[in-house]
């Protein structure tokens, strides 16, 4: 078993959250609240009403949960590739289908850990009542990540923490399959003849493009996920479930609504996943070298 990949994925995920969280907050607000009509309007409104702090609401828990989820994603991905290699026989390289399926498995595996942290993140990001609010403004419902987690569990039950888990799985399975396939393909293409590993510039570029490719596939389901997670929180409950949310969204706002946040997703994905893959490659290299040194 490749244990180094679990730890390296965790470190890379934590660094990625720190880089991309402000734009993730903007993305979630645009997807779920009609008062925000675009990226710049959302940024200006958030700064005016809540200050810079508004972009980092609910960040503490996602740093922990995304570290855990990316640990599962990278660890599952690498160990699935190892299983495929055993099936193909000694010395046989992994095929593109192996990489796609391993990424798919990694994306689906992490849902059990990802969903509770994600619903807390979305609820806090959409809580626009800020520190600059006046006396006549409504009081914020959630005081922080832990309070939000406990409140959701108390009011909606444990299953409430898994609201939107189905679209989350439909988002992350295909998204991570595309993510790893794109990264592997670009690294292979950009590796110079005679070299076993790509240059760091290639790793950074491939990681950024892989993130954009993954979000291009995952954005439609991301919209449905966020709406189900916020359904009934700020207004009357509107959706009976996944299919009803999808059909109502298309009927009322048209299919283009699924592309509304694609631009900001891709804008955020490039630097975030440059960092994720760079930190992952550095960390896994250090861990494997240390392991070899210990064994020798």
PDB file of C-alpha atoms in Angstrom:
ATOM      1  CA  UNK A   1       0.000   0.000   0.000  1.00  0.00           C
ATOM      2  CA  UNK A   2       1.224   3.517  -0.892  1.00  0.00           C
ATOM      3  CA  UNK A   3       0.851   5.299   2.469  1.00  0.00           C
ATOM      4  CA  UNK A   4       2.971   8.264   1.381  1.00  0.00           C
ATOM      5  CA  UNK A   5       0.264   9.330  -1.078  1.00  0.00           C
ATOM      6  CA  UNK A   6      -2.328   9.625   1.705  1.00  0.00           C
ATOM      7  CA  UNK A   7      -0.139  12.004   3.711  1.00  0.00           C
ATOM      8  CA  UNK A   8       1.096  13.963   0.688  1.00  0.00           C
ATOM      9  CA  UNK A   9      -2.482  14.442  -0.534  1.00  0.00           C
ATOM     10  CA  UNK A  10      -3.465  15.752   2.890  1.00  0.00           C
ATOM     11  CA  UNK A  11      -0.679  18.364   2.936  1.00  0.00           C
ATOM     12  CA  UNK A  12      -1.400  19.426  -0.648  1.00  0.00           C
ATOM     13  CA  UNK A  13      -5.108  19.767   0.110  1.00  0.00           C
ATOM     14  CA  UNK A  14      -4.550  22.023   3.115  1.00  0.00           C
ATOM     15  CA  UNK A  15      -2.321  24.330   1.067  1.00  0.00           C
ATOM     16  CA  UNK A  16      -4.868  24.385  -1.761  1.00  0.00           C
ATOM     17  CA  UNK A  17      -7.679  25.479   0.582  1.00  0.00           C
ATOM     18  CA  UNK A  18      -5.621  28.417   1.837  1.00  0.00           C
ATOM     19  CA  UNK A  19      -5.027  29.620  -1.734  1.00  0.00           C
ATOM     20  CA  UNK A  20      -8.530  29.202  -3.138  1.00  0.00           C
ATOM     21  CA  UNK A  21     -10.976  29.834  -0.287  1.00  0.00           C
ATOM     22  CA  UNK A  22     -11.853  33.513  -0.971  1.00  0.00           C
ATOM     23  CA  UNK A  23     -12.885  32.789  -4.557  1.00  0.00           C
ATOM     24  CA  UNK A  24     -14.729  29.667  -3.398  1.00  0.00           C
ATOM     25  CA  UNK A  25     -16.858  31.873  -1.134  1.00  0.00           C
ATOM     26  CA  UNK A  26     -17.675  34.143  -4.085  1.00  0.00           C
ATOM     27  CA  UNK A  27     -18.549  31.096  -6.204  1.00  0.00           C
ATOM     28  CA  UNK A  28     -20.939  29.627  -3.621  1.00  0.00           C
ATOM     29  CA  UNK A  29     -22.719  32.960  -3.104  1.00  0.00           C
ATOM     30  CA  UNK A  30     -23.232  33.473  -6.825  1.00  0.00           C
ATOM     31  CA  UNK A  31     -24.653  29.956  -7.161  1.00  0.00           C
ATOM     32  CA  UNK A  32     -27.114  30.181  -4.280  1.00  0.00           C
ATOM     33  CA  UNK A  33     -28.140  33.829  -3.764  1.00  0.00           C
ATOM     34  CA  UNK A  34     -29.823  35.967  -6.406  1.00  0.00           C
ATOM     35  CA  UNK A  35     -28.626  39.206  -4.781  1.00  0.00           C
ATOM     36  CA  UNK A  36     -25.181  38.467  -6.243  1.00  0.00           C
ATOM     37  CA  UNK A  37     -25.217  38.996 -10.006  1.00  0.00           C
ATOM     38  CA  UNK A  38     -21.529  38.568 -10.866  1.00  0.00           C
ATOM     39  CA  UNK A  39     -18.013  38.059  -9.569  1.00  0.00           C
ATOM     40  CA  UNK A  40     -17.018  41.690  -9.062  1.00  0.00           C
ATOM     41  CA  UNK A  41     -20.404  42.710  -7.687  1.00  0.00           C
ATOM     42  CA  UNK A  42     -20.205  39.873  -5.157  1.00  0.00           C
ATOM     43  CA  UNK A  43     -16.639  40.796  -4.149  1.00  0.00           C
ATOM     44  CA  UNK A  44     -17.493  44.489  -3.666  1.00  0.00           C
ATOM     45  CA  UNK A  45     -20.704  43.735  -1.737  1.00  0.00           C
ATOM     46  CA  UNK A  46     -18.932  41.262   0.547  1.00  0.00           C
ATOM     47  CA  UNK A  47     -16.126  43.713   1.347  1.00  0.00           C
ATOM     48  CA  UNK A  48     -18.580  46.553   1.957  1.00  0.00           C
ATOM     49  CA  UNK A  49     -20.898  44.567   4.258  1.00  0.00           C
ATOM     50  CA  UNK A  50     -18.568  42.082   5.945  1.00  0.00           C
ATOM     51  CA  UNK A  51     -15.003  43.163   5.326  1.00  0.00           C
ATOM     52  CA  UNK A  52     -12.233  40.841   4.163  1.00  0.00           C
ATOM     53  CA  UNK A  53     -13.271  38.405   6.912  1.00  0.00           C
ATOM     54  CA  UNK A  54     -16.376  37.629   4.864  1.00  0.00           C
ATOM     55  CA  UNK A  55     -14.303  35.711   2.302  1.00  0.00           C
ATOM     56  CA  UNK A  56     -12.922  33.354   4.949  1.00  0.00           C
ATOM     57  CA  UNK A  57     -16.119  32.365   6.754  1.00  0.00           C
ATOM     58  CA  UNK A  58     -16.125  28.690   7.664  1.00  0.00           C
ATOM     59  CA  UNK A  59     -12.548  28.079   6.545  1.00  0.00           C
ATOM     60  CA  UNK A  60     -11.308  26.266   9.664  1.00  0.00           C
ATOM     61  CA  UNK A  61     -13.319  23.089   9.167  1.00  0.00           C
ATOM     62  CA  UNK A  62     -12.660  22.762   5.397  1.00  0.00           C
ATOM     63  CA  UNK A  63      -8.898  22.931   6.015  1.00  0.00           C
ATOM     64  CA  UNK A  64      -9.309  19.828   8.157  1.00  0.00           C
ATOM     65  CA  UNK A  65     -11.891  17.996   6.053  1.00  0.00           C
ATOM     66  CA  UNK A  66     -10.307  18.767   2.675  1.00  0.00           C
ATOM     67  CA  UNK A  67      -6.961  17.616   4.035  1.00  0.00           C
ATOM     68  CA  UNK A  68      -8.667  14.342   4.927  1.00  0.00           C
ATOM     69  CA  UNK A  69     -10.596  14.088   1.661  1.00  0.00           C
ATOM     70  CA  UNK A  70      -7.606  14.762  -0.576  1.00  0.00           C
ATOM     71  CA  UNK A  71      -5.667  12.268   1.498  1.00  0.00           C
ATOM     72  CA  UNK A  72      -8.351   9.716   0.578  1.00  0.00           C
ATOM     73  CA  UNK A  73      -8.476  10.871  -3.051  1.00  0.00           C
ATOM     74  CA  UNK A  74      -4.731  10.662  -3.710  1.00  0.00           C
ATOM     75  CA  UNK A  75      -4.258   7.543  -1.599  1.00  0.00           C
ATOM     76  CA  UNK A  76      -7.163   5.702  -3.236  1.00  0.00           C
ATOM     77  CA  UNK A  77      -6.034   6.819  -6.685  1.00  0.00           C
ATOM     78  CA  UNK A  78      -2.460   5.587  -6.229  1.00  0.00           C
ATOM     79  CA  UNK A  79      -3.490   2.272  -4.658  1.00  0.00           C
ATOM     80  CA  UNK A  80      -6.085   1.631  -7.374  1.00  0.00           C
ATOM     81  CA  UNK A  81      -3.343   2.133  -9.960  1.00  0.00           C
ATOM     82  CA  UNK A  82      -1.231  -0.387  -8.081  1.00  0.00           C
ATOM     83  CA  UNK A  83      -4.116  -2.895  -8.199  1.00  0.00           C
ATOM     84  CA  UNK A  84      -4.536  -2.350 -11.946  1.00  0.00           C
ATOM     85  CA  UNK A  85      -0.787  -2.915 -12.413  1.00  0.00           C
ATOM     86  CA  UNK A  86      -1.059  -6.255 -10.609  1.00  0.00           C
ATOM     87  CA  UNK A  87      -3.947  -7.221 -12.880  1.00  0.00           C
ATOM     88  CA  UNK A  88      -2.008  -6.316 -16.047  1.00  0.00           C
ATOM     89  CA  UNK A  89       1.085  -8.201 -14.922  1.00  0.00           C
ATOM     90  CA  UNK A  90       4.655  -7.285 -13.866  1.00  0.00           C
ATOM     91  CA  UNK A  91       6.109  -4.257 -15.636  1.00  0.00           C
ATOM     92  CA  UNK A  92       2.917  -3.355 -17.505  1.00  0.00           C
ATOM     93  CA  UNK A  93       2.206   0.411 -17.492  1.00  0.00           C
ATOM     94  CA  UNK A  94      -1.150   1.783 -16.421  1.00  0.00           C
ATOM     95  CA  UNK A  95      -3.536   2.603 -19.269  1.00  0.00           C
ATOM     96  CA  UNK A  96      -5.518   5.835 -19.619  1.00  0.00           C
ATOM     97  CA  UNK A  97      -8.623   3.876 -18.627  1.00  0.00           C
ATOM     98  CA  UNK A  98      -6.841   2.750 -15.434  1.00  0.00           C
ATOM     99  CA  UNK A  99      -6.079   6.371 -14.574  1.00  0.00           C
ATOM    100  CA  UNK A 100      -9.655   7.475 -15.302  1.00  0.00           C
ATOM    101  CA  UNK A 101     -11.191   4.695 -13.175  1.00  0.00           C
ATOM    102  CA  UNK A 102      -8.693   5.213 -10.325  1.00  0.00           C
ATOM    103  CA  UNK A 103      -9.561   8.928 -10.260  1.00  0.00           C
ATOM    104  CA  UNK A 104     -13.275   8.087 -10.322  1.00  0.00           C
ATOM    105  CA  UNK A 105     -12.809   5.738  -7.349  1.00  0.00           C
ATOM    106  CA  UNK A 106     -10.858   8.386  -5.434  1.00  0.00           C
ATOM    107  CA  UNK A 107     -13.554  11.006  -6.033  1.00  0.00           C
ATOM    108  CA  UNK A 108     -16.408   8.789  -4.841  1.00  0.00           C
ATOM    109  CA  UNK A 109     -14.525   7.340  -1.841  1.00  0.00           C
ATOM    110  CA  UNK A 110     -14.062  10.699  -0.119  1.00  0.00           C
ATOM    111  CA  UNK A 111     -17.773  11.660  -0.067  1.00  0.00           C
ATOM    112  CA  UNK A 112     -18.375  10.235   3.421  1.00  0.00           C
ATOM    113  CA  UNK A 113     -15.767  12.623   4.849  1.00  0.00           C
ATOM    114  CA  UNK A 114     -16.321  15.500   2.443  1.00  0.00           C
ATOM    115  CA  UNK A 115     -20.089  15.991   2.789  1.00  0.00           C
ATOM    116  CA  UNK A 116     -20.376  17.148   6.450  1.00  0.00           C
ATOM    117  CA  UNK A 117     -17.506  19.604   6.094  1.00  0.00           C
ATOM    118  CA  UNK A 118     -18.835  20.849   2.770  1.00  0.00           C
ATOM    119  CA  UNK A 119     -22.319  21.624   4.062  1.00  0.00           C
ATOM    120  CA  UNK A 120     -20.819  23.594   6.956  1.00  0.00           C
ATOM    121  CA  UNK A 121     -18.609  25.497   4.496  1.00  0.00           C
ATOM    122  CA  UNK A 122     -21.533  26.364   2.215  1.00  0.00           C
ATOM    123  CA  UNK A 123     -23.848  27.391   5.077  1.00  0.00           C
ATOM    124  CA  UNK A 124     -21.232  29.727   6.575  1.00  0.00           C
ATOM    125  CA  UNK A 125     -20.209  31.154   3.205  1.00  0.00           C
ATOM    126  CA  UNK A 126     -23.845  32.023   2.460  1.00  0.00           C
ATOM    127  CA  UNK A 127     -24.353  33.628   5.874  1.00  0.00           C
ATOM    128  CA  UNK A 128     -23.991  37.237   4.764  1.00  0.00           C
ATOM    129  CA  UNK A 129     -24.786  38.797   8.152  1.00  0.00           C
ATOM    130  CA  UNK A 130     -21.423  40.260   9.049  1.00  0.00           C
ATOM    131  CA  UNK A 131     -19.497  42.002  11.760  1.00  0.00           C
ATOM    132  CA  UNK A 132     -20.346  45.384  10.212  1.00  0.00           C
ATOM    133  CA  UNK A 133     -24.114  44.809  10.414  1.00  0.00           C
ATOM    134  CA  UNK A 134     -26.163  47.391  12.293  1.00  0.00           C
ATOM    135  CA  UNK A 135     -28.734  46.954  15.062  1.00  0.00           C
ATOM    136  CA  UNK A 136     -31.609  46.439  12.623  1.00  0.00           C
ATOM    137  CA  UNK A 137     -29.855  43.674  10.678  1.00  0.00           C
ATOM    138  CA  UNK A 138     -30.673  40.014  11.370  1.00  0.00           C
ATOM    139  CA  UNK A 139     -28.389  38.110  13.704  1.00  0.00           C
ATOM    140  CA  UNK A 140     -26.176  35.415  12.190  1.00  0.00           C
ATOM    141  CA  UNK A 141     -27.576  31.916  12.807  1.00  0.00           C
ATOM    142  CA  UNK A 142     -24.219  30.149  13.037  1.00  0.00           C
ATOM    143  CA  UNK A 143     -21.422  31.383  15.328  1.00  0.00           C
ATOM    144  CA  UNK A 144     -18.690  29.289  13.691  1.00  0.00           C
ATOM    145  CA  UNK A 145     -17.881  25.942  12.040  1.00  0.00           C
ATOM    146  CA  UNK A 146     -18.397  23.737  15.112  1.00  0.00           C
ATOM    147  CA  UNK A 147     -21.615  25.542  16.096  1.00  0.00           C
ATOM    148  CA  UNK A 148     -22.868  25.170  12.524  1.00  0.00           C
ATOM    149  CA  UNK A 149     -22.015  21.453  12.454  1.00  0.00           C
ATOM    150  CA  UNK A 150     -23.806  20.802  15.755  1.00  0.00           C
ATOM    151  CA  UNK A 151     -26.803  22.965  14.799  1.00  0.00           C
ATOM    152  CA  UNK A 152     -27.327  21.159  11.486  1.00  0.00           C
ATOM    153  CA  UNK A 153     -27.039  17.765  13.223  1.00  0.00           C
ATOM    154  CA  UNK A 154     -29.514  18.831  15.949  1.00  0.00           C
ATOM    155  CA  UNK A 155     -32.100  20.456  13.649  1.00  0.00           C
ATOM    156  CA  UNK A 156     -31.863  18.190  10.599  1.00  0.00           C
ATOM    157  CA  UNK A 157     -30.409  14.996  12.022  1.00  0.00           C
ATOM    158  CA  UNK A 158     -27.202  13.248  11.008  1.00  0.00           C
ATOM    159  CA  UNK A 159     -28.571  12.845   7.473  1.00  0.00           C
ATOM    160  CA  UNK A 160     -28.761  16.634   7.300  1.00  0.00           C
ATOM    161  CA  UNK A 161     -24.957  16.649   7.196  1.00  0.00           C
ATOM    162  CA  UNK A 162     -25.201  14.607   3.991  1.00  0.00           C
ATOM    163  CA  UNK A 163     -27.651  16.902   2.227  1.00  0.00           C
ATOM    164  CA  UNK A 164     -26.438  17.174  -1.356  1.00  0.00           C
ATOM    165  CA  UNK A 165     -24.261  14.052  -1.093  1.00  0.00           C
ATOM    166  CA  UNK A 166     -25.669  12.554  -4.325  1.00  0.00           C
ATOM    167  CA  UNK A 167     -24.810  15.550  -6.552  1.00  0.00           C
ATOM    168  CA  UNK A 168     -21.507  15.779  -4.656  1.00  0.00           C
ATOM    169  CA  UNK A 169     -20.710  12.198  -5.720  1.00  0.00           C
ATOM    170  CA  UNK A 170     -21.893  12.951  -9.279  1.00  0.00           C
ATOM    171  CA  UNK A 171     -19.609  15.991  -9.254  1.00  0.00           C
ATOM    172  CA  UNK A 172     -16.473  14.541  -7.696  1.00  0.00           C
ATOM    173  CA  UNK A 173     -16.403  11.109  -9.337  1.00  0.00           C
ATOM    174  CA  UNK A 174     -16.236  12.320 -12.978  1.00  0.00           C
ATOM    175  CA  UNK A 175     -14.379  15.475 -11.924  1.00  0.00           C
ATOM    176  CA  UNK A 176     -11.463  13.634 -10.296  1.00  0.00           C
ATOM    177  CA  UNK A 177     -11.406  11.080 -13.114  1.00  0.00           C
ATOM    178  CA  UNK A 178     -10.909  13.965 -15.568  1.00  0.00           C
ATOM    179  CA  UNK A 179      -8.522  15.690 -13.148  1.00  0.00           C
ATOM    180  CA  UNK A 180      -6.007  12.846 -12.874  1.00  0.00           C
ATOM    181  CA  UNK A 181      -6.298  11.851 -16.529  1.00  0.00           C
ATOM    182  CA  UNK A 182      -5.545  15.428 -17.635  1.00  0.00           C
ATOM    183  CA  UNK A 183      -2.619  15.753 -15.219  1.00  0.00           C
ATOM    184  CA  UNK A 184      -1.062  12.444 -16.248  1.00  0.00           C
ATOM    185  CA  UNK A 185      -1.522  13.141 -19.978  1.00  0.00           C
ATOM    186  CA  UNK A 186       0.018  16.620 -19.799  1.00  0.00           C
ATOM    187  CA  UNK A 187       2.929  15.472 -17.637  1.00  0.00           C
ATOM    188  CA  UNK A 188       3.653  12.679 -20.131  1.00  0.00           C
ATOM    189  CA  UNK A 189       3.524  15.089 -23.067  1.00  0.00           C
ATOM    190  CA  UNK A 190       5.698  17.707 -21.329  1.00  0.00           C
ATOM    191  CA  UNK A 191       8.371  15.338 -20.017  1.00  0.00           C
ATOM    192  CA  UNK A 192      11.538  15.809 -22.066  1.00  0.00           C
ATOM    193  CA  UNK A 193      13.075  12.792 -23.843  1.00  0.00           C
ATOM    194  CA  UNK A 194      15.454  10.916 -21.551  1.00  0.00           C
ATOM    195  CA  UNK A 195      13.855  12.267 -18.363  1.00  0.00           C
ATOM    196  CA  UNK A 196      11.799  10.119 -15.991  1.00  0.00           C
ATOM    197  CA  UNK A 197      10.001  13.066 -14.378  1.00  0.00           C
ATOM    198  CA  UNK A 198       8.632  16.335 -15.832  1.00  0.00           C
ATOM    199  CA  UNK A 199      10.188  19.691 -14.944  1.00  0.00           C
ATOM    200  CA  UNK A 200       8.559  21.750 -12.197  1.00  0.00           C
ATOM    201  CA  UNK A 201       7.141  24.173 -14.764  1.00  0.00           C
ATOM    202  CA  UNK A 202       5.361  21.222 -16.386  1.00  0.00           C
ATOM    203  CA  UNK A 203       4.034  20.011 -13.007  1.00  0.00           C
ATOM    204  CA  UNK A 204       2.646  23.462 -12.202  1.00  0.00           C
ATOM    205  CA  UNK A 205       1.076  23.901 -15.631  1.00  0.00           C
ATOM    206  CA  UNK A 206      -0.377  20.378 -15.721  1.00  0.00           C
ATOM    207  CA  UNK A 207      -1.788  20.770 -12.205  1.00  0.00           C
ATOM    208  CA  UNK A 208      -3.456  24.080 -13.050  1.00  0.00           C
ATOM    209  CA  UNK A 209      -4.979  22.812 -16.300  1.00  0.00           C
ATOM    210  CA  UNK A 210      -6.092  19.575 -14.597  1.00  0.00           C
ATOM    211  CA  UNK A 211      -7.959  21.630 -12.002  1.00  0.00           C
ATOM    212  CA  UNK A 212      -9.706  23.650 -14.720  1.00  0.00           C
ATOM    213  CA  UNK A 213     -10.630  20.479 -16.620  1.00  0.00           C
ATOM    214  CA  UNK A 214     -12.015  18.851 -13.484  1.00  0.00           C
ATOM    215  CA  UNK A 215     -14.171  21.857 -12.626  1.00  0.00           C
ATOM    216  CA  UNK A 216     -15.408  22.143 -16.209  1.00  0.00           C
ATOM    217  CA  UNK A 217     -16.898  18.676 -15.753  1.00  0.00           C
ATOM    218  CA  UNK A 218     -18.036  19.202 -12.157  1.00  0.00           C
ATOM    219  CA  UNK A 219     -19.593  22.688 -12.202  1.00  0.00           C
ATOM    220  CA  UNK A 220     -23.181  21.703 -13.226  1.00  0.00           C
ATOM    221  CA  UNK A 221     -23.492  19.253 -10.328  1.00  0.00           C
ATOM    222  CA  UNK A 222     -21.790  21.797  -8.045  1.00  0.00           C
ATOM    223  CA  UNK A 223     -24.712  24.185  -8.635  1.00  0.00           C
ATOM    224  CA  UNK A 224     -27.283  21.502  -7.731  1.00  0.00           C
ATOM    225  CA  UNK A 225     -25.266  20.448  -4.667  1.00  0.00           C
ATOM    226  CA  UNK A 226     -25.051  23.986  -3.285  1.00  0.00           C
ATOM    227  CA  UNK A 227     -28.766  24.633  -3.831  1.00  0.00           C
ATOM    228  CA  UNK A 228     -29.805  21.445  -2.052  1.00  0.00           C
ATOM    229  CA  UNK A 229     -27.457  22.246   0.839  1.00  0.00           C
ATOM    230  CA  UNK A 230     -29.009  25.724   1.263  1.00  0.00           C
ATOM    231  CA  UNK A 231     -32.596  24.670   0.578  1.00  0.00           C
ATOM    232  CA  UNK A 232     -34.878  25.754   3.432  1.00  0.00           C
ATOM    233  CA  UNK A 233     -32.164  27.640   5.321  1.00  0.00           C
ATOM    234  CA  UNK A 234     -32.877  31.240   4.282  1.00  0.00           C
ATOM    235  CA  UNK A 235     -36.319  30.768   2.771  1.00  0.00           C
ATOM    236  CA  UNK A 236     -39.061  28.163   2.430  1.00  0.00           C
ATOM    237  CA  UNK A 237     -37.971  24.703   1.275  1.00  0.00           C
ATOM    238  CA  UNK A 238     -38.294  24.474  -2.520  1.00  0.00           C
ATOM    239  CA  UNK A 239     -36.876  21.134  -3.653  1.00  0.00           C
ATOM    240  CA  UNK A 240     -38.094  17.597  -3.009  1.00  0.00           C
ATOM    241  CA  UNK A 241     -34.761  16.038  -3.976  1.00  0.00           C
ATOM    242  CA  UNK A 242     -31.964  15.805  -6.519  1.00  0.00           C
ATOM    243  CA  UNK A 243     -34.084  15.291  -9.668  1.00  0.00           C
ATOM    244  CA  UNK A 244     -36.657  17.906  -8.649  1.00  0.00           C
ATOM    245  CA  UNK A 245     -33.912  20.458  -7.969  1.00  0.00           C
ATOM    246  CA  UNK A 246     -32.334  19.759 -11.357  1.00  0.00           C
ATOM    247  CA  UNK A 247     -35.610  20.044 -13.319  1.00  0.00           C
ATOM    248  CA  UNK A 248     -36.812  23.135 -11.435  1.00  0.00           C
ATOM    249  CA  UNK A 249     -33.473  24.880 -11.913  1.00  0.00           C
ATOM    250  CA  UNK A 250     -33.519  24.210 -15.674  1.00  0.00           C
ATOM    251  CA  UNK A 251     -37.211  25.176 -16.005  1.00  0.00           C
ATOM    252  CA  UNK A 252     -36.911  28.461 -14.099  1.00  0.00           C
ATOM    253  CA  UNK A 253     -33.432  29.642 -15.090  1.00  0.00           C
ATOM    254  CA  UNK A 254     -32.473  27.691 -18.200  1.00  0.00           C
ATOM    255  CA  UNK A 255     -29.525  25.344 -18.740  1.00  0.00           C
ATOM    256  CA  UNK A 256     -27.053  28.232 -18.839  1.00  0.00           C
ATOM    257  CA  UNK A 257     -27.367  28.543 -15.038  1.00  0.00           C
ATOM    258  CA  UNK A 258     -25.035  25.557 -14.780  1.00  0.00           C
ATOM    259  CA  UNK A 259     -22.300  27.591 -16.433  1.00  0.00           C
ATOM    260  CA  UNK A 260     -22.841  30.712 -14.287  1.00  0.00           C
ATOM    261  CA  UNK A 261     -19.966  29.915 -11.934  1.00  0.00           C
ATOM    262  CA  UNK A 262     -17.740  28.090 -14.441  1.00  0.00           C
ATOM    263  CA  UNK A 263     -15.530  31.137 -14.989  1.00  0.00           C
ATOM    264  CA  UNK A 264     -14.758  31.663 -11.307  1.00  0.00           C
ATOM    265  CA  UNK A 265     -14.333  27.911 -10.767  1.00  0.00           C
ATOM    266  CA  UNK A 266     -11.664  27.799 -13.472  1.00  0.00           C
ATOM    267  CA  UNK A 267     -10.078  31.044 -12.264  1.00  0.00           C
ATOM    268  CA  UNK A 268      -9.767  29.551  -8.781  1.00  0.00           C
ATOM    269  CA  UNK A 269      -8.847  26.042  -9.943  1.00  0.00           C
ATOM    270  CA  UNK A 270      -5.652  26.953 -11.792  1.00  0.00           C
ATOM    271  CA  UNK A 271      -3.608  28.434  -8.891  1.00  0.00           C
ATOM    272  CA  UNK A 272      -5.164  26.075  -6.306  1.00  0.00           C
ATOM    273  CA  UNK A 273      -4.240  22.930  -8.189  1.00  0.00           C
ATOM    274  CA  UNK A 274      -0.825  24.239  -9.159  1.00  0.00           C
ATOM    275  CA  UNK A 275      -0.194  24.400  -5.412  1.00  0.00           C
ATOM    276  CA  UNK A 276      -1.893  21.055  -4.652  1.00  0.00           C
ATOM    277  CA  UNK A 277       0.163  19.065  -7.157  1.00  0.00           C
ATOM    278  CA  UNK A 278       3.422  20.904  -6.435  1.00  0.00           C
ATOM    279  CA  UNK A 279       3.104  20.295  -2.680  1.00  0.00           C
ATOM    280  CA  UNK A 280       1.938  16.723  -3.284  1.00  0.00           C
ATOM    281  CA  UNK A 281       4.911  15.878  -5.534  1.00  0.00           C
ATOM    282  CA  UNK A 282       7.410  17.458  -3.116  1.00  0.00           C
ATOM    283  CA  UNK A 283       5.902  15.755  -0.065  1.00  0.00           C
ATOM    284  CA  UNK A 284       5.553  12.315  -1.641  1.00  0.00           C
ATOM    285  CA  UNK A 285       9.135  12.550  -2.925  1.00  0.00           C
ATOM    286  CA  UNK A 286      10.441  13.372   0.549  1.00  0.00           C
ATOM    287  CA  UNK A 287       8.418  10.580   2.176  1.00  0.00           C
ATOM    288  CA  UNK A 288       9.498   7.958  -0.329  1.00  0.00           C
ATOM    289  CA  UNK A 289      13.151   9.005  -0.033  1.00  0.00           C
ATOM    290  CA  UNK A 290      12.898   8.801   3.748  1.00  0.00           C
ATOM    291  CA  UNK A 291      11.280   5.375   3.453  1.00  0.00           C
ATOM    292  CA  UNK A 292      14.047   4.088   1.182  1.00  0.00           C
ATOM    293  CA  UNK A 293      16.695   5.548   3.512  1.00  0.00           C
ATOM    294  CA  UNK A 294      15.104   3.842   6.518  1.00  0.00           C
ATOM    295  CA  UNK A 295      14.926   0.482   4.762  1.00  0.00           C
ATOM    296  CA  UNK A 296      18.553   0.699   3.622  1.00  0.00           C
TER     297      UNK A 296
END
